[in-house]
Amino acid sequence: MVAPGSVTSRLGAVFPFLLVLVDLQYEGAECGVNADVEKHLELGKKLLAAGQLADALSQFHAAVDGDPDNYIAYYRRATVFLAMGKSKAALPDLTKVIELKMDFTAARLQRGHLLLKQGKLDEAEDDFKKVLKSNPSENEEKEAQAQLLKSDEMQRLRSQALSAFESADYTAAITFLDKILEVCVWDAELRELRAECFIKEGEPRKAISDLKATSKLKNDNTEAFYKISTLYYQLGDHELSLSEVRECLKLDQDHKRCFAHYKQVKKLNKLIESAEELIKDGRYTDATSKYESVMKTEPSIAEYTVRSKERICHCFSKDEKPVEAIRVCSEVLQMEPDNVNALKDRAEAYLIEEMYDEAIQDYEAAQEHNENDQQIREGLEKAQRLLKQSQKRDYYKILGVKRNAKKQEIIKAYRKLALQWHPDNFQNEEEKKKAEKKFIDIAAAKEVLSDPEMRKKFDDGEDPLDAESQQGGGGNPFHRSWNSWQGFNPFSSGGPFRFKFHFN
């Protein structure tokens, strides 16, 4: 007997009648085998028991070639095919066994099992009935009767499923088909029918799963590949759509619908790939233009519009165009309120616009859906620091420039304000004191924002001139009397201590 836990033992648990393989003794006279065939059969049996399936298969191929009328050789080869998951290859061998030895009930039972799994119910029933008429063993009789009952149940469920489908009751049809396909797992037609029901019920991913199975169960199933490709396309997955339609064209390069669909998907895919390359290169304006072309190329599927706007929103945010970014991101969030990417990009745009409360709200909403995202966490902390900072002294507001202002804009704004608020322009003592304070703040703002390192600290929520935020204490170098500013030239490009120039 075979050792417990061997391949043949495990197969027997799934296909009970395969165990007959191990104890089956060939009869030399009956089978007409020669010594070489006998050697191949014995060696193949040992290799199968040891789990060396490919080697066992080679031995049984040799046995069949050596004696094409040896039913044992076909049966054992069928067993290896089943162990390898190749039921299609096993079925012809089992049929050959039955042709050569009509009373071999184990082979007929096994073929009945396979036919039942394929959904060929009439053929399966015929095998089970013939087993019952062929003087079977007690176990074989019991198994054949059980399988006949199961087959009858499948016939009834199939009729109910077809009736429900014709009545457009797709939910009921799916329920019946679920039960059938637990038994008839290799029935391609019923899987295609269930896929159609899933499509009608708005569950395309479940339909794809069934169609992928049918593409393997049926040879040259171009229709399955075409449907899978169109379903992926409707879901917005252009890459998988392109991959599946190519499989269709491999089978039939002249397939009209596949070829027409291929051209559309390829065009869209090319636009999206090009746009993503432009984003990588920081060419956000060009990338925006590409995604606008995507929406024009496929206006009928909402998914491509949403995804394109999501990426355009990202481009505007990265290109520091906050007004446009907020507008487009908001459009995306109206369609998909939980879109984390749009929430993050809009939050960044809000920061540029100094709308800190709104930025915090967006970051917090994004964090609810992706709490482990470091970018969200850092963005939220920054927004909270900037909100706190804005309640103190804001150098951007002092100069009246945006947070994304270039250095030239900062210098220009500084010079204009320095000229306007120079204390020498005021005679009234009260006005002069007010101007002195204003002038000091303007000079401090210019000093921080024109220095890249200090500006970065400020943008991260830390005031580099605030003594409280600096380690080691010290005072604010700009908090001094107006007298110390005498001789300062607001039109210089350097710091406040380089030039001595009386401004009148």
Short mmCIF file of C-alpha atoms in Angstrom, two decimals:
data_model
loop_
_atom_site.label_atom_id
_atom_site.label_comp_id
_atom_site.label_asym_id
_atom_site.label_seq_id
_atom_site.Cartn_x
_atom_site.Cartn_y
_atom_site.Cartn_z
CA MET A 1 0.00 0.00 0.00
CA VAL A 2 1.01 3.61 -0.50
CA ALA A 3 2.49 5.50 2.41
CA PRO A 4 0.15 7.91 4.25
CA GLY A 5 0.54 11.53 3.10
CA SER A 6 1.84 10.57 -0.36
CA VAL A 7 0.61 12.29 -3.53
CA THR A 8 -1.62 9.34 -4.42
CA SER A 9 -3.08 9.27 -0.91
CA ARG A 10 -3.90 12.99 -1.11
CA LEU A 11 -5.44 12.53 -4.55
CA GLY A 12 -7.58 9.74 -3.16
CA ALA A 13 -9.10 12.16 -0.67
CA VAL A 14 -10.30 14.32 -3.56
CA PHE A 15 -10.95 11.59 -6.14
CA PRO A 16 -11.71 8.45 -4.01
CA PHE A 17 -11.40 5.98 -6.84
CA LEU A 18 -7.85 6.90 -7.71
CA LEU A 19 -6.61 4.68 -4.89
CA VAL A 20 -7.40 1.73 -7.09
CA LEU A 21 -4.36 2.83 -9.07
CA VAL A 22 -1.93 1.74 -6.38
CA ASP A 23 -3.29 -1.76 -5.86
CA LEU A 24 -4.20 -2.33 -9.50
CA GLN A 25 -2.23 -5.28 -10.79
CA TYR A 26 -1.71 -5.46 -14.50
CA GLU A 27 -2.34 -8.82 -16.09
CA GLY A 28 0.35 -9.46 -18.65
CA ALA A 29 -1.69 -11.85 -20.72
CA GLU A 30 -4.82 -9.69 -20.72
CA CYS A 31 -3.02 -6.42 -21.45
CA GLY A 32 -0.37 -7.89 -23.68
CA VAL A 33 2.38 -5.80 -22.14
CA ASN A 34 5.99 -6.53 -22.77
CA ALA A 35 8.84 -6.27 -20.32
CA ASP A 36 9.68 -2.66 -21.23
CA VAL A 37 6.10 -1.49 -20.76
CA GLU A 38 5.96 -3.30 -17.42
CA LYS A 39 9.13 -1.55 -16.37
CA HIS A 40 7.74 1.87 -17.31
CA LEU A 41 4.50 1.19 -15.43
CA GLU A 42 6.21 0.09 -12.23
CA LEU A 43 8.72 2.92 -12.26
CA GLY A 44 6.00 5.45 -13.04
CA LYS A 45 3.90 4.20 -10.13
CA LYS A 46 6.80 4.66 -7.72
CA LEU A 47 7.57 8.14 -9.03
CA LEU A 48 3.92 9.13 -8.70
CA ALA A 49 3.80 7.89 -5.10
CA ALA A 50 6.96 9.93 -4.41
CA GLY A 51 5.36 13.06 -5.85
CA GLN A 52 7.72 13.25 -8.86
CA LEU A 53 4.90 13.98 -11.27
CA ALA A 54 6.83 15.10 -14.35
CA ASP A 55 9.07 12.03 -14.22
CA ALA A 56 6.10 9.75 -13.61
CA LEU A 57 4.31 11.28 -16.60
CA SER A 58 7.31 10.54 -18.84
CA GLN A 59 7.23 6.88 -17.79
CA PHE A 60 3.52 6.56 -18.53
CA HIS A 61 3.96 8.31 -21.90
CA ALA A 62 6.55 5.66 -22.72
CA ALA A 63 4.20 2.88 -21.56
CA VAL A 64 1.37 4.17 -23.77
CA ASP A 65 3.73 4.47 -26.75
CA GLY A 66 5.00 0.96 -26.11
CA ASP A 67 1.53 -0.56 -25.86
CA PRO A 68 -1.33 1.67 -27.15
CA ASP A 69 -3.90 -0.92 -26.03
CA ASN A 70 -2.81 -1.02 -22.38
CA TYR A 71 -5.69 0.44 -20.36
CA ILE A 72 -3.56 0.56 -17.17
CA ALA A 73 -1.03 2.85 -18.84
CA TYR A 74 -3.80 5.27 -19.86
CA TYR A 75 -5.37 5.16 -16.41
CA ARG A 76 -2.14 5.88 -14.62
CA ARG A 77 -1.29 8.67 -17.01
CA ALA A 78 -4.75 10.15 -16.38
CA THR A 79 -3.99 10.02 -12.66
CA VAL A 80 -0.80 12.05 -13.15
CA PHE A 81 -2.63 14.60 -15.29
CA LEU A 82 -5.19 15.05 -12.51
CA ALA A 83 -2.46 15.39 -9.91
CA MET A 84 -0.96 18.14 -12.09
CA GLY A 85 -4.33 19.90 -12.37
CA LYS A 86 -4.70 19.03 -16.06
CA SER A 87 -8.22 17.63 -16.13
CA LYS A 88 -8.65 18.34 -19.84
CA ALA A 89 -5.73 16.05 -20.62
CA ALA A 90 -6.99 13.37 -18.21
CA LEU A 91 -10.44 13.08 -19.76
CA PRO A 92 -9.38 11.53 -23.13
CA ASP A 93 -7.21 9.00 -21.29
CA LEU A 94 -10.11 7.95 -19.07
CA THR A 95 -12.32 7.62 -22.13
CA LYS A 96 -9.66 5.42 -23.75
CA VAL A 97 -9.54 3.22 -20.63
CA ILE A 98 -13.32 2.71 -20.81
CA GLU A 99 -13.11 1.87 -24.52
CA LEU A 100 -10.45 -0.75 -23.82
CA LYS A 101 -12.07 -2.16 -20.67
CA MET A 102 -15.81 -1.46 -20.43
CA ASP A 103 -16.15 -2.92 -16.92
CA PHE A 104 -13.43 -0.70 -15.38
CA THR A 105 -15.81 1.09 -12.98
CA ALA A 106 -13.07 3.15 -11.30
CA ALA A 107 -12.28 4.89 -14.61
CA ARG A 108 -15.94 5.41 -15.39
CA LEU A 109 -16.61 6.87 -11.96
CA GLN A 110 -13.63 9.16 -12.34
CA ARG A 111 -14.77 10.32 -15.75
CA GLY A 112 -18.23 10.95 -14.31
CA HIS A 113 -16.66 13.17 -11.63
CA LEU A 114 -14.81 15.20 -14.26
CA LEU A 115 -17.86 15.54 -16.49
CA LEU A 116 -19.89 16.72 -13.49
CA LYS A 117 -17.27 19.35 -12.67
CA GLN A 118 -17.39 20.50 -16.31
CA GLY A 119 -21.17 20.84 -16.11
CA LYS A 120 -21.78 18.07 -18.64
CA LEU A 121 -24.59 16.71 -16.54
CA ASP A 122 -26.22 14.33 -19.03
CA GLU A 123 -22.90 12.65 -19.84
CA ALA A 124 -21.99 12.42 -16.14
CA GLU A 125 -25.34 10.82 -15.30
CA ASP A 126 -24.83 8.28 -18.04
CA ASP A 127 -21.49 7.24 -16.52
CA PHE A 128 -22.91 6.95 -13.01
CA LYS A 129 -25.87 4.87 -14.22
CA LYS A 130 -23.57 2.50 -16.11
CA VAL A 131 -21.46 2.06 -12.98
CA LEU A 132 -24.60 0.93 -11.13
CA LYS A 133 -25.32 -1.62 -13.87
CA SER A 134 -21.79 -3.06 -13.96
CA ASN A 135 -21.73 -5.05 -10.71
CA PRO A 136 -19.85 -2.34 -8.71
CA SER A 137 -18.33 -2.74 -5.28
CA GLU A 138 -20.29 -1.47 -2.30
CA ASN A 139 -18.28 1.77 -2.15
CA GLU A 140 -18.57 2.33 -5.89
CA GLU A 141 -22.33 1.80 -5.80
CA LYS A 142 -22.72 4.21 -2.91
CA GLU A 143 -20.58 6.85 -4.66
CA ALA A 144 -22.40 6.50 -7.98
CA GLN A 145 -25.81 6.91 -6.29
CA ALA A 146 -24.62 9.98 -4.38
CA GLN A 147 -23.27 11.55 -7.58
CA LEU A 148 -26.51 10.83 -9.44
CA LEU A 149 -28.48 12.68 -6.76
CA LYS A 150 -26.03 15.58 -6.98
CA SER A 151 -26.34 15.68 -10.76
CA ASP A 152 -30.14 15.74 -10.54
CA GLU A 153 -29.90 18.68 -8.11
CA MET A 154 -27.61 20.53 -10.52
CA GLN A 155 -30.09 19.99 -13.36
CA ARG A 156 -32.87 21.54 -11.27
CA LEU A 157 -30.71 24.53 -10.25
CA ARG A 158 -29.60 25.11 -13.83
CA SER A 159 -33.23 25.34 -14.99
CA GLN A 160 -34.03 27.80 -12.20
CA ALA A 161 -30.96 29.92 -13.00
CA LEU A 162 -31.82 30.13 -16.70
CA SER A 163 -35.43 31.00 -15.92
CA ALA A 164 -34.36 33.76 -13.48
CA PHE A 165 -31.93 35.18 -16.05
CA GLU A 166 -34.59 35.27 -18.77
CA SER A 167 -36.88 37.10 -16.33
CA ALA A 168 -34.09 39.64 -15.64
CA ASP A 169 -34.01 38.54 -11.98
CA TYR A 170 -30.22 38.61 -11.89
CA THR A 171 -29.91 38.44 -8.12
CA ALA A 172 -31.85 35.17 -8.02
CA ALA A 173 -29.91 33.85 -11.01
CA ILE A 174 -26.62 34.55 -9.21
CA THR A 175 -27.85 32.69 -6.11
CA PHE A 176 -28.68 29.58 -8.18
CA LEU A 177 -25.44 29.80 -10.17
CA ASP A 178 -23.38 30.12 -6.98
CA LYS A 179 -24.73 26.76 -5.81
CA ILE A 180 -24.17 25.06 -9.17
CA LEU A 181 -20.62 26.34 -9.57
CA GLU A 182 -19.64 24.94 -6.18
CA VAL A 183 -20.02 21.54 -7.86
CA CYS A 184 -19.63 22.31 -11.59
CA VAL A 185 -16.49 24.38 -11.03
CA TRP A 186 -15.23 23.96 -14.61
CA ASP A 187 -18.48 24.89 -16.38
CA ALA A 188 -17.39 27.77 -18.62
CA GLU A 189 -20.88 28.56 -19.95
CA LEU A 190 -22.38 28.96 -16.47
CA ARG A 191 -19.49 31.16 -15.39
CA GLU A 192 -20.06 33.35 -18.43
CA LEU A 193 -23.75 33.52 -17.52
CA ARG A 194 -22.92 34.53 -13.95
CA ALA A 195 -20.46 37.14 -15.26
CA GLU A 196 -23.28 38.63 -17.33
CA CYS A 197 -25.48 38.74 -14.22
CA PHE A 198 -22.71 40.51 -12.28
CA ILE A 199 -22.40 43.08 -15.07
CA LYS A 200 -26.16 43.70 -14.98
CA GLU A 201 -25.99 44.07 -11.20
CA GLY A 202 -23.12 46.61 -11.41
CA GLU A 203 -20.41 44.32 -10.01
CA PRO A 204 -17.78 44.37 -12.78
CA ARG A 205 -14.89 43.04 -10.68
CA LYS A 206 -16.81 39.86 -9.86
CA ALA A 207 -17.64 39.54 -13.56
CA ILE A 208 -13.94 39.86 -14.40
CA SER A 209 -13.11 37.02 -11.99
CA ASP A 210 -15.56 34.66 -13.72
CA LEU A 211 -14.47 35.72 -17.21
CA LYS A 212 -10.82 35.12 -16.38
CA ALA A 213 -11.74 31.59 -15.37
CA THR A 214 -13.59 31.02 -18.66
CA SER A 215 -10.60 32.31 -20.64
CA LYS A 216 -8.67 29.34 -19.22
CA LEU A 217 -11.52 26.81 -19.42
CA LYS A 218 -12.30 27.45 -23.09
CA ASN A 219 -9.70 27.43 -25.85
CA ASP A 220 -9.27 30.60 -27.93
CA ASN A 221 -11.86 32.47 -25.87
CA THR A 222 -11.45 35.86 -27.56
CA GLU A 223 -14.87 36.97 -26.32
CA ALA A 224 -13.80 36.58 -22.68
CA PHE A 225 -10.62 38.61 -23.21
CA TYR A 226 -12.60 41.32 -25.02
CA LYS A 227 -15.14 41.58 -22.21
CA ILE A 228 -12.46 41.60 -19.51
CA SER A 229 -10.63 44.38 -21.35
CA THR A 230 -13.75 46.53 -21.71
CA LEU A 231 -14.66 46.02 -18.05
CA TYR A 232 -11.20 47.09 -16.90
CA TYR A 233 -11.45 50.09 -19.23
CA GLN A 234 -14.77 51.14 -17.71
CA LEU A 235 -13.21 50.82 -14.24
CA GLY A 236 -10.47 53.23 -15.31
CA ASP A 237 -7.71 50.61 -15.30
CA HIS A 238 -6.28 51.35 -18.75
CA GLU A 239 -3.11 49.30 -18.24
CA LEU A 240 -4.91 46.04 -17.44
CA SER A 241 -7.40 46.79 -20.21
CA LEU A 242 -4.54 47.08 -22.69
CA SER A 243 -2.98 43.86 -21.45
CA GLU A 244 -6.21 41.86 -21.83
CA VAL A 245 -7.10 43.19 -25.29
CA ARG A 246 -3.62 42.21 -26.45
CA GLU A 247 -4.39 38.65 -25.34
CA CYS A 248 -7.47 38.77 -27.56
CA LEU A 249 -5.41 39.92 -30.54
CA LYS A 250 -2.83 37.18 -29.93
CA LEU A 251 -5.61 34.67 -30.53
CA ASP A 252 -7.13 36.54 -33.47
CA GLN A 253 -5.26 39.52 -34.88
CA ASP A 254 -8.22 40.31 -37.18
CA HIS A 255 -10.77 40.46 -34.36
CA LYS A 256 -12.62 43.68 -35.28
CA ARG A 257 -13.95 44.68 -31.87
CA CYS A 258 -10.69 43.86 -30.10
CA PHE A 259 -8.67 45.82 -32.63
CA ALA A 260 -10.94 48.89 -32.45
CA HIS A 261 -10.84 48.76 -28.65
CA TYR A 262 -7.06 48.26 -28.69
CA LYS A 263 -6.54 51.49 -30.69
CA GLN A 264 -8.67 53.48 -28.23
CA VAL A 265 -6.99 52.07 -25.11
CA LYS A 266 -3.51 52.46 -26.58
CA LYS A 267 -4.15 56.12 -27.42
CA LEU A 268 -5.43 56.82 -23.90
CA ASN A 269 -2.63 54.86 -22.29
CA LYS A 270 -0.01 56.80 -24.26
CA LEU A 271 -1.48 60.15 -23.14
CA ILE A 272 -1.52 59.09 -19.47
CA GLU A 273 2.03 57.70 -19.56
CA SER A 274 3.24 60.90 -21.21
CA ALA A 275 1.48 63.03 -18.59
CA GLU A 276 3.03 61.06 -15.74
CA GLU A 277 6.50 61.46 -17.24
CA LEU A 278 5.96 65.21 -17.42
CA ILE A 279 4.93 65.27 -13.76
CA LYS A 280 8.12 63.39 -12.85
CA ASP A 281 10.10 66.04 -14.73
CA GLY A 282 8.26 68.86 -12.94
CA ARG A 283 6.63 70.08 -16.17
CA TYR A 284 3.26 70.59 -14.57
CA THR A 285 1.72 72.90 -17.17
CA ASP A 286 2.43 70.40 -19.95
CA ALA A 287 1.15 67.53 -17.80
CA THR A 288 -2.09 69.45 -17.17
CA SER A 289 -2.54 69.84 -20.92
CA LYS A 290 -2.07 66.09 -21.42
CA TYR A 291 -4.68 65.23 -18.82
CA GLU A 292 -7.10 67.65 -20.43
CA SER A 293 -6.55 65.65 -23.62
CA VAL A 294 -7.33 62.45 -21.71
CA MET A 295 -10.73 63.84 -20.73
CA LYS A 296 -11.43 64.81 -24.35
CA THR A 297 -10.31 61.40 -25.62
CA GLU A 298 -12.63 59.51 -23.25
CA PRO A 299 -15.47 61.81 -22.14
CA SER A 300 -18.05 59.06 -21.67
CA ILE A 301 -16.40 57.22 -18.75
CA ALA A 302 -16.51 59.27 -15.56
CA GLU A 303 -13.55 57.45 -14.01
CA TYR A 304 -11.11 59.00 -16.48
CA THR A 305 -12.51 62.47 -15.83
CA VAL A 306 -12.13 62.04 -12.07
CA ARG A 307 -8.59 60.61 -12.32
CA SER A 308 -7.54 63.32 -14.78
CA LYS A 309 -8.87 66.09 -12.56
CA GLU A 310 -7.16 64.49 -9.57
CA ARG A 311 -3.81 64.69 -11.38
CA ILE A 312 -4.50 68.23 -12.66
CA CYS A 313 -5.26 69.23 -9.07
CA HIS A 314 -1.87 67.74 -8.11
CA CYS A 315 -0.10 69.64 -10.90
CA PHE A 316 -1.61 72.99 -9.87
CA SER A 317 -0.68 72.36 -6.25
CA LYS A 318 2.93 71.46 -7.08
CA ASP A 319 3.18 74.35 -9.54
CA GLU A 320 2.13 76.69 -6.72
CA LYS A 321 -1.09 77.80 -8.38
CA PRO A 322 -3.25 77.59 -5.28
CA VAL A 323 -6.43 79.18 -6.60
CA GLU A 324 -6.60 76.79 -9.55
CA ALA A 325 -5.59 73.85 -7.34
CA ILE A 326 -8.33 74.57 -4.79
CA ARG A 327 -10.92 74.85 -7.56
CA VAL A 328 -10.04 71.57 -9.31
CA CYS A 329 -9.37 69.62 -6.08
CA SER A 330 -12.79 70.72 -4.81
CA GLU A 331 -14.40 69.40 -8.02
CA VAL A 332 -12.74 66.03 -7.41
CA LEU A 333 -13.85 65.98 -3.77
CA GLN A 334 -17.43 66.69 -4.76
CA MET A 335 -17.35 63.43 -6.73
CA GLU A 336 -15.14 61.54 -4.27
CA PRO A 337 -15.29 63.09 -0.78
CA ASP A 338 -12.74 60.59 0.58
CA ASN A 339 -10.12 61.08 -2.14
CA VAL A 340 -6.93 61.26 -0.05
CA ASN A 341 -4.76 62.59 -2.89
CA ALA A 342 -7.12 65.48 -3.59
CA LEU A 343 -7.37 66.27 0.14
CA LYS A 344 -3.57 66.41 0.46
CA ASP A 345 -3.11 68.56 -2.65
CA ARG A 346 -5.88 70.96 -1.66
CA ALA A 347 -4.40 71.23 1.83
CA GLU A 348 -1.04 72.26 0.31
CA ALA A 349 -2.82 74.86 -1.81
CA TYR A 350 -4.61 76.18 1.28
CA LEU A 351 -1.23 76.59 2.99
CA ILE A 352 0.02 78.76 0.12
CA GLU A 353 -3.15 80.83 0.43
CA GLU A 354 -2.58 81.07 4.20
CA MET A 355 -5.93 79.37 4.83
CA TYR A 356 -4.57 77.35 7.72
CA ASP A 357 -7.86 76.23 9.28
CA GLU A 358 -9.00 74.81 5.94
CA ALA A 359 -5.64 73.09 5.42
CA ILE A 360 -5.86 71.48 8.86
CA GLN A 361 -9.39 70.22 8.11
CA ASP A 362 -8.23 68.61 4.85
CA TYR A 363 -5.18 67.00 6.43
CA GLU A 364 -7.29 65.62 9.27
CA ALA A 365 -9.84 64.23 6.80
CA ALA A 366 -7.03 62.58 4.80
CA GLN A 367 -5.50 61.16 7.97
CA GLU A 368 -8.78 59.43 8.85
CA HIS A 369 -8.43 57.34 5.69
CA ASN A 370 -4.66 56.86 5.81
CA GLU A 371 -3.33 57.36 9.31
CA ASN A 372 0.12 55.92 8.50
CA ASP A 373 0.91 58.40 5.71
CA GLN A 374 3.97 60.35 6.86
CA GLN A 375 3.35 63.12 4.32
CA ILE A 376 -0.11 63.74 5.78
CA ARG A 377 1.21 63.71 9.32
CA GLU A 378 4.01 66.18 8.51
CA GLY A 379 1.62 68.39 6.53
CA LEU A 380 -0.83 68.52 9.42
CA GLU A 381 1.91 69.41 11.91
CA LYS A 382 3.16 72.15 9.59
CA ALA A 383 -0.34 73.58 9.11
CA GLN A 384 -0.85 73.65 12.88
CA ARG A 385 2.48 75.44 13.39
CA LEU A 386 1.69 77.98 10.68
CA LEU A 387 -1.74 78.64 12.18
CA LYS A 388 -0.10 79.32 15.54
CA GLN A 389 2.56 81.44 13.84
CA SER A 390 -0.04 83.46 11.93
CA GLN A 391 -1.50 84.53 15.22
CA LYS A 392 1.83 86.23 15.95
CA ARG A 393 3.99 88.02 13.38
CA ASP A 394 3.64 87.00 9.71
CA TYR A 395 6.49 88.31 7.57
CA TYR A 396 4.61 87.58 4.34
CA LYS A 397 1.70 89.73 5.49
CA ILE A 398 4.04 92.47 6.64
CA LEU A 399 5.46 92.76 3.10
CA GLY A 400 2.12 91.98 1.48
CA VAL A 401 3.40 89.06 -0.61
CA LYS A 402 2.24 85.49 -1.12
CA ARG A 403 4.01 82.58 0.54
CA ASN A 404 5.27 81.43 -2.84
CA ALA A 405 6.68 84.86 -3.76
CA LYS A 406 10.08 84.94 -5.48
CA LYS A 407 13.03 86.77 -3.93
CA GLN A 408 12.75 89.60 -6.46
CA GLU A 409 9.11 90.17 -5.43
CA ILE A 410 10.14 90.25 -1.77
CA ILE A 411 12.90 92.82 -2.37
CA LYS A 412 10.59 94.95 -4.50
CA ALA A 413 7.83 94.91 -1.86
CA TYR A 414 10.37 95.68 0.85
CA ARG A 415 11.80 98.70 -0.97
CA LYS A 416 8.38 100.13 -1.63
CA LEU A 417 7.30 99.77 2.01
CA ALA A 418 10.64 100.94 3.39
CA LEU A 419 10.32 104.11 1.35
CA GLN A 420 6.73 104.59 2.52
CA TRP A 421 7.39 103.98 6.24
CA HIS A 422 10.82 105.52 6.72
CA PRO A 423 10.58 107.42 10.01
CA ASP A 424 12.22 110.52 8.50
CA ASN A 425 9.04 110.94 6.47
CA PHE A 426 7.02 111.71 9.62
CA GLN A 427 7.23 114.85 11.75
CA ASN A 428 4.51 114.09 14.27
CA GLU A 429 6.05 112.28 17.22
CA GLU A 430 3.27 109.73 17.50
CA GLU A 431 3.32 108.99 13.80
CA LYS A 432 7.11 108.72 13.85
CA LYS A 433 6.96 106.07 16.63
CA LYS A 434 4.37 104.12 14.67
CA ALA A 435 6.54 104.37 11.54
CA GLU A 436 9.62 103.28 13.45
CA LYS A 437 7.85 100.10 14.59
CA LYS A 438 6.49 99.47 11.13
CA PHE A 439 9.90 100.08 9.53
CA ILE A 440 11.60 97.63 11.92
CA ASP A 441 9.02 94.92 11.07
CA ILE A 442 9.52 95.56 7.34
CA ALA A 443 13.30 95.23 7.69
CA ALA A 444 12.90 92.04 9.75
CA ALA A 445 10.55 90.55 7.16
CA LYS A 446 12.98 91.34 4.37
CA GLU A 447 15.89 89.84 6.31
CA VAL A 448 14.06 86.56 6.98
CA LEU A 449 12.38 86.09 3.62
CA SER A 450 15.39 86.99 1.50
CA ASP A 451 17.58 84.46 3.31
CA PRO A 452 16.82 80.89 2.09
CA GLU A 453 17.72 79.20 5.38
CA MET A 454 15.77 81.63 7.56
CA ARG A 455 12.82 81.57 5.17
CA LYS A 456 12.67 77.76 5.28
CA LYS A 457 12.57 77.86 9.08
CA PHE A 458 9.74 80.37 8.93
CA ASP A 459 7.84 78.33 6.33
CA ASP A 460 8.12 75.31 8.63
CA GLY A 461 6.44 77.27 11.40
CA GLU A 462 9.48 78.58 13.31
CA ASP A 463 10.26 82.30 13.58
CA PRO A 464 14.06 82.58 13.32
CA LEU A 465 13.91 86.04 14.95
CA ASP A 466 11.72 84.94 17.86
CA ALA A 467 13.88 84.58 20.99
CA GLU A 468 11.44 82.07 22.49
CA SER A 469 11.87 79.68 19.60
CA GLN A 470 15.66 79.88 19.54
CA GLN A 471 17.77 77.66 21.77
CA GLY A 472 20.03 79.54 24.11
CA GLY A 473 17.70 82.51 24.41
CA GLY A 474 18.95 85.82 23.12
CA GLY A 475 16.90 88.68 21.89
CA ASN A 476 15.40 89.59 18.58
CA PRO A 477 18.14 91.55 16.74
CA PHE A 478 15.49 93.76 15.18
CA HIS A 479 13.90 94.74 18.45
CA ARG A 480 15.96 97.85 19.00
CA SER A 481 15.45 101.59 18.97
CA TRP A 482 15.16 103.61 15.76
CA ASN A 483 18.50 105.26 16.51
CA SER A 484 20.32 102.06 15.69
CA TRP A 485 18.77 102.21 12.21
CA GLN A 486 20.10 105.65 11.32
CA GLY A 487 22.18 105.43 8.19
CA PHE A 488 20.35 102.32 6.87
CA ASN A 489 19.75 102.13 3.11
CA PRO A 490 16.50 100.31 2.31
CA PHE A 491 17.55 100.01 -1.33
CA SER A 492 20.65 97.94 -0.64
CA SER A 493 20.60 94.23 -1.45
CA GLY A 494 22.40 93.22 1.74
CA GLY A 495 21.63 93.27 5.45
CA PRO A 496 20.80 96.34 7.53
CA PHE A 497 24.36 96.95 8.73
CA ARG A 498 26.27 97.33 5.47
CA PHE A 499 25.62 100.87 4.30
CA LYS A 500 25.57 104.21 5.98
CA PHE A 501 23.16 106.27 4.02
CA HIS A 502 20.94 109.01 5.49
CA PHE A 503 17.54 108.83 3.91
CA ASN A 504 15.72 112.17 3.81
#
